[in-house]
Amino acid sequence: MASSSSPSLEVEDLYKRLNLEEESGGITVKAEEDGKKEGQDFNWSLVGRFLTDRQINFTAMQNTLASIWRHVKGVCIKMIGPNLYLFQFFHELDVSRVINDGPWTFDQHLLIFKSLELGMNPHQVPLFQVDFWIQVYDLPIGYMSERVARDVGNFLGKFVEADSNNFTGIWRDYKRIRVSMDIRLPIKRRMKLKKIGEEWSWINFKYEKIPTFCFFCGVIGHFDKFCEKLFDYLDKSGKNSMVYGSEHHQGELQ
């Protein structure tokens, strides 16, 4: 007995099923020599954004960064999305200097960047961490060891390195540590520490090259008059109670 369905419809259904199977499948790509070369190039690339809701003047930004970076072999800057940029360097020394000498700003807006690695999608790289050099004041004698530097750095964010001059015999008013900080969190003004059997001591922090930050909430990237938490810091007399205060701001290094 002949089938009641049309042969053309059966072929059409089969074709649809094949298409669905193809779309849900995948392949494993073998890394060839071209892929290695591409990965090598991307080791000299950064993806970044500026900490602002405003539109960036792309041409002015290019010229400004080219002027302050003074890269020897050049850099190609591309806009790959709204407030998202790809910085392609052409020599390892140029990109290393940009990474190590930061943080950088344009028009007072902090540049947040991350090195690209093979397999990364530039549009999906989380951009919230910035490395800052931080000066540590009022450390008691005998407290600045490599271990203490690391513990203090991890209190502030994620310890990156300590200034090698910290551990020389020359007396200095402060020690320096480099810390990777989440810019979504308030900066820390001070902390207390002690050794077993001793009294607590307060140590204070000053941030090098810190951009605009809020006196009320301590978050980098906006002024206090634009802070959503502004009214949470108003005292009963109606005066602004600045948690970070003008005296703290004057101590920060710009």
Short mmCIF file of N, CA, C and O in Angstrom, two decimals, residues 36-47 69 71 73-77 86-99 113-118:
data_model
loop_
_atom_site.label_atom_id
_atom_site.label_comp_id
_atom_site.label_asym_id
_atom_site.label_seq_id
_atom_site.Cartn_x
_atom_site.Cartn_y
_atom_site.Cartn_z
N LYS A 36 49.56 29.49 16.32
CA LYS A 36 50.62 29.86 17.25
C LYS A 36 51.08 31.28 17.01
O LYS A 36 51.34 32.04 17.93
N LYS A 37 51.18 31.66 15.72
CA LYS A 37 51.60 33.01 15.39
C LYS A 37 50.57 34.02 15.89
O LYS A 37 50.91 35.06 16.44
N GLU A 38 49.28 33.69 15.72
CA GLU A 38 48.23 34.58 16.20
C GLU A 38 48.30 34.72 17.71
O GLU A 38 48.16 35.82 18.26
N GLY A 39 48.54 33.64 18.43
CA GLY A 39 48.64 33.70 19.88
C GLY A 39 49.83 34.54 20.31
O GLY A 39 49.78 35.26 21.30
N GLN A 40 50.93 34.47 19.54
CA GLN A 40 52.10 35.27 19.84
C GLN A 40 51.78 36.75 19.71
O GLN A 40 52.15 37.57 20.54
N ASP A 41 51.05 37.11 18.66
CA ASP A 41 50.66 38.50 18.44
C ASP A 41 49.78 39.00 19.57
O ASP A 41 49.91 40.12 20.04
N PHE A 42 48.84 38.17 20.00
CA PHE A 42 47.90 38.59 21.02
C PHE A 42 48.57 38.72 22.38
O PHE A 42 48.02 39.37 23.27
N ASN A 43 49.74 38.13 22.56
CA ASN A 43 50.47 38.34 23.80
C ASN A 43 50.96 39.78 23.93
O ASN A 43 51.35 40.21 25.00
N TRP A 44 50.94 40.51 22.83
CA TRP A 44 51.33 41.91 22.83
C TRP A 44 50.11 42.81 22.71
O TRP A 44 50.22 43.97 22.33
N SER A 45 48.94 42.28 23.02
CA SER A 45 47.70 43.05 22.88
C SER A 45 46.99 43.19 24.22
O SER A 45 47.06 42.30 25.07
N LEU A 46 46.31 44.31 24.36
CA LEU A 46 45.49 44.58 25.54
C LEU A 46 44.08 44.89 25.09
O LEU A 46 43.87 45.50 24.03
N VAL A 47 43.10 44.49 25.87
CA VAL A 47 41.73 44.93 25.66
C VAL A 47 41.38 45.80 26.86
O VAL A 47 41.75 45.49 27.99
N TRP A 69 52.54 57.35 26.18
CA TRP A 69 53.15 56.02 26.18
C TRP A 69 54.52 56.02 25.51
O TRP A 69 55.38 55.23 25.85
N HIS A 71 55.62 54.83 22.75
CA HIS A 71 55.99 53.48 22.30
C HIS A 71 56.97 53.57 21.14
O HIS A 71 56.81 54.36 20.21
N LYS A 73 57.99 50.98 18.96
CA LYS A 73 57.63 50.22 17.77
C LYS A 73 56.19 50.48 17.31
O LYS A 73 55.75 49.91 16.32
N GLY A 74 55.46 51.29 18.04
CA GLY A 74 54.11 51.65 17.60
C GLY A 74 53.02 50.83 18.26
O GLY A 74 53.26 49.78 18.86
N VAL A 75 51.79 51.34 18.14
CA VAL A 75 50.61 50.65 18.65
C VAL A 75 49.44 50.97 17.74
O VAL A 75 49.33 52.08 17.21
N CYS A 76 48.59 50.00 17.53
CA CYS A 76 47.36 50.18 16.76
C CYS A 76 46.19 50.08 17.73
O CYS A 76 46.05 49.08 18.43
N ILE A 77 45.37 51.13 17.78
CA ILE A 77 44.22 51.17 18.69
C ILE A 77 42.95 51.07 17.87
O ILE A 77 42.73 51.86 16.96
N LEU A 86 40.82 47.72 21.54
CA LEU A 86 41.90 46.75 21.40
C LEU A 86 43.18 47.52 21.14
O LEU A 86 43.25 48.35 20.23
N PHE A 87 44.21 47.28 21.96
CA PHE A 87 45.50 47.94 21.83
C PHE A 87 46.51 46.90 21.35
O PHE A 87 46.93 46.04 22.13
N GLN A 88 46.88 46.99 20.07
CA GLN A 88 47.80 46.02 19.47
C GLN A 88 49.20 46.63 19.40
O GLN A 88 49.44 47.57 18.64
N PHE A 89 50.11 46.11 20.23
CA PHE A 89 51.50 46.59 20.22
C PHE A 89 52.33 45.71 19.30
O PHE A 89 51.94 44.60 18.95
N PHE A 90 53.52 46.23 18.95
CA PHE A 90 54.36 45.51 18.00
C PHE A 90 55.72 45.14 18.58
O PHE A 90 56.60 44.70 17.86
N HIS A 91 55.84 45.31 19.89
CA HIS A 91 57.05 44.82 20.55
C HIS A 91 56.72 44.56 22.01
O HIS A 91 55.98 45.30 22.65
N GLU A 92 57.33 43.52 22.54
CA GLU A 92 57.06 43.11 23.92
C GLU A 92 57.44 44.18 24.93
O GLU A 92 56.77 44.38 25.94
N LEU A 93 58.54 44.91 24.68
CA LEU A 93 58.98 45.93 25.62
C LEU A 93 57.98 47.07 25.72
O LEU A 93 57.77 47.64 26.80
N ASP A 94 57.36 47.43 24.60
CA ASP A 94 56.37 48.51 24.62
C ASP A 94 55.16 48.15 25.47
O ASP A 94 54.71 48.94 26.30
N VAL A 95 54.62 46.97 25.26
CA VAL A 95 53.43 46.58 26.01
C VAL A 95 53.77 46.34 27.48
O VAL A 95 52.98 46.67 28.37
N SER A 96 54.97 45.84 27.76
CA SER A 96 55.37 45.60 29.15
C SER A 96 55.48 46.92 29.90
O SER A 96 55.07 47.02 31.07
N ARG A 97 56.00 47.95 29.25
CA ARG A 97 56.14 49.24 29.91
C ARG A 97 54.78 49.86 30.21
O ARG A 97 54.56 50.46 31.26
N VAL A 98 53.83 49.72 29.28
CA VAL A 98 52.48 50.25 29.50
C VAL A 98 51.82 49.53 30.67
O VAL A 98 51.17 50.15 31.52
N ILE A 99 52.00 48.22 30.77
CA ILE A 99 51.41 47.45 31.86
C ILE A 99 52.03 47.83 33.20
O ILE A 99 51.34 48.05 34.20
N PHE A 113 42.46 47.74 31.73
CA PHE A 113 42.84 46.85 30.63
C PHE A 113 43.31 45.50 31.16
O PHE A 113 43.63 45.35 32.34
N LYS A 114 43.37 44.56 30.24
CA LYS A 114 43.85 43.21 30.56
C LYS A 114 44.56 42.66 29.34
O LYS A 114 44.15 42.90 28.20
N SER A 115 45.63 41.91 29.58
CA SER A 115 46.36 41.29 28.47
C SER A 115 45.50 40.19 27.84
O SER A 115 44.86 39.41 28.55
N LEU A 116 45.53 40.14 26.53
CA LEU A 116 44.80 39.10 25.81
C LEU A 116 45.67 37.86 25.67
O LEU A 116 46.87 37.95 25.43
N GLU A 117 45.05 36.73 25.81
CA GLU A 117 45.73 35.46 25.64
C GLU A 117 44.99 34.63 24.60
O GLU A 117 43.81 34.89 24.32
N LEU A 118 45.68 33.65 24.05
CA LEU A 118 45.08 32.79 23.03
C LEU A 118 43.83 32.12 23.58
O LEU A 118 43.84 31.57 24.67
#
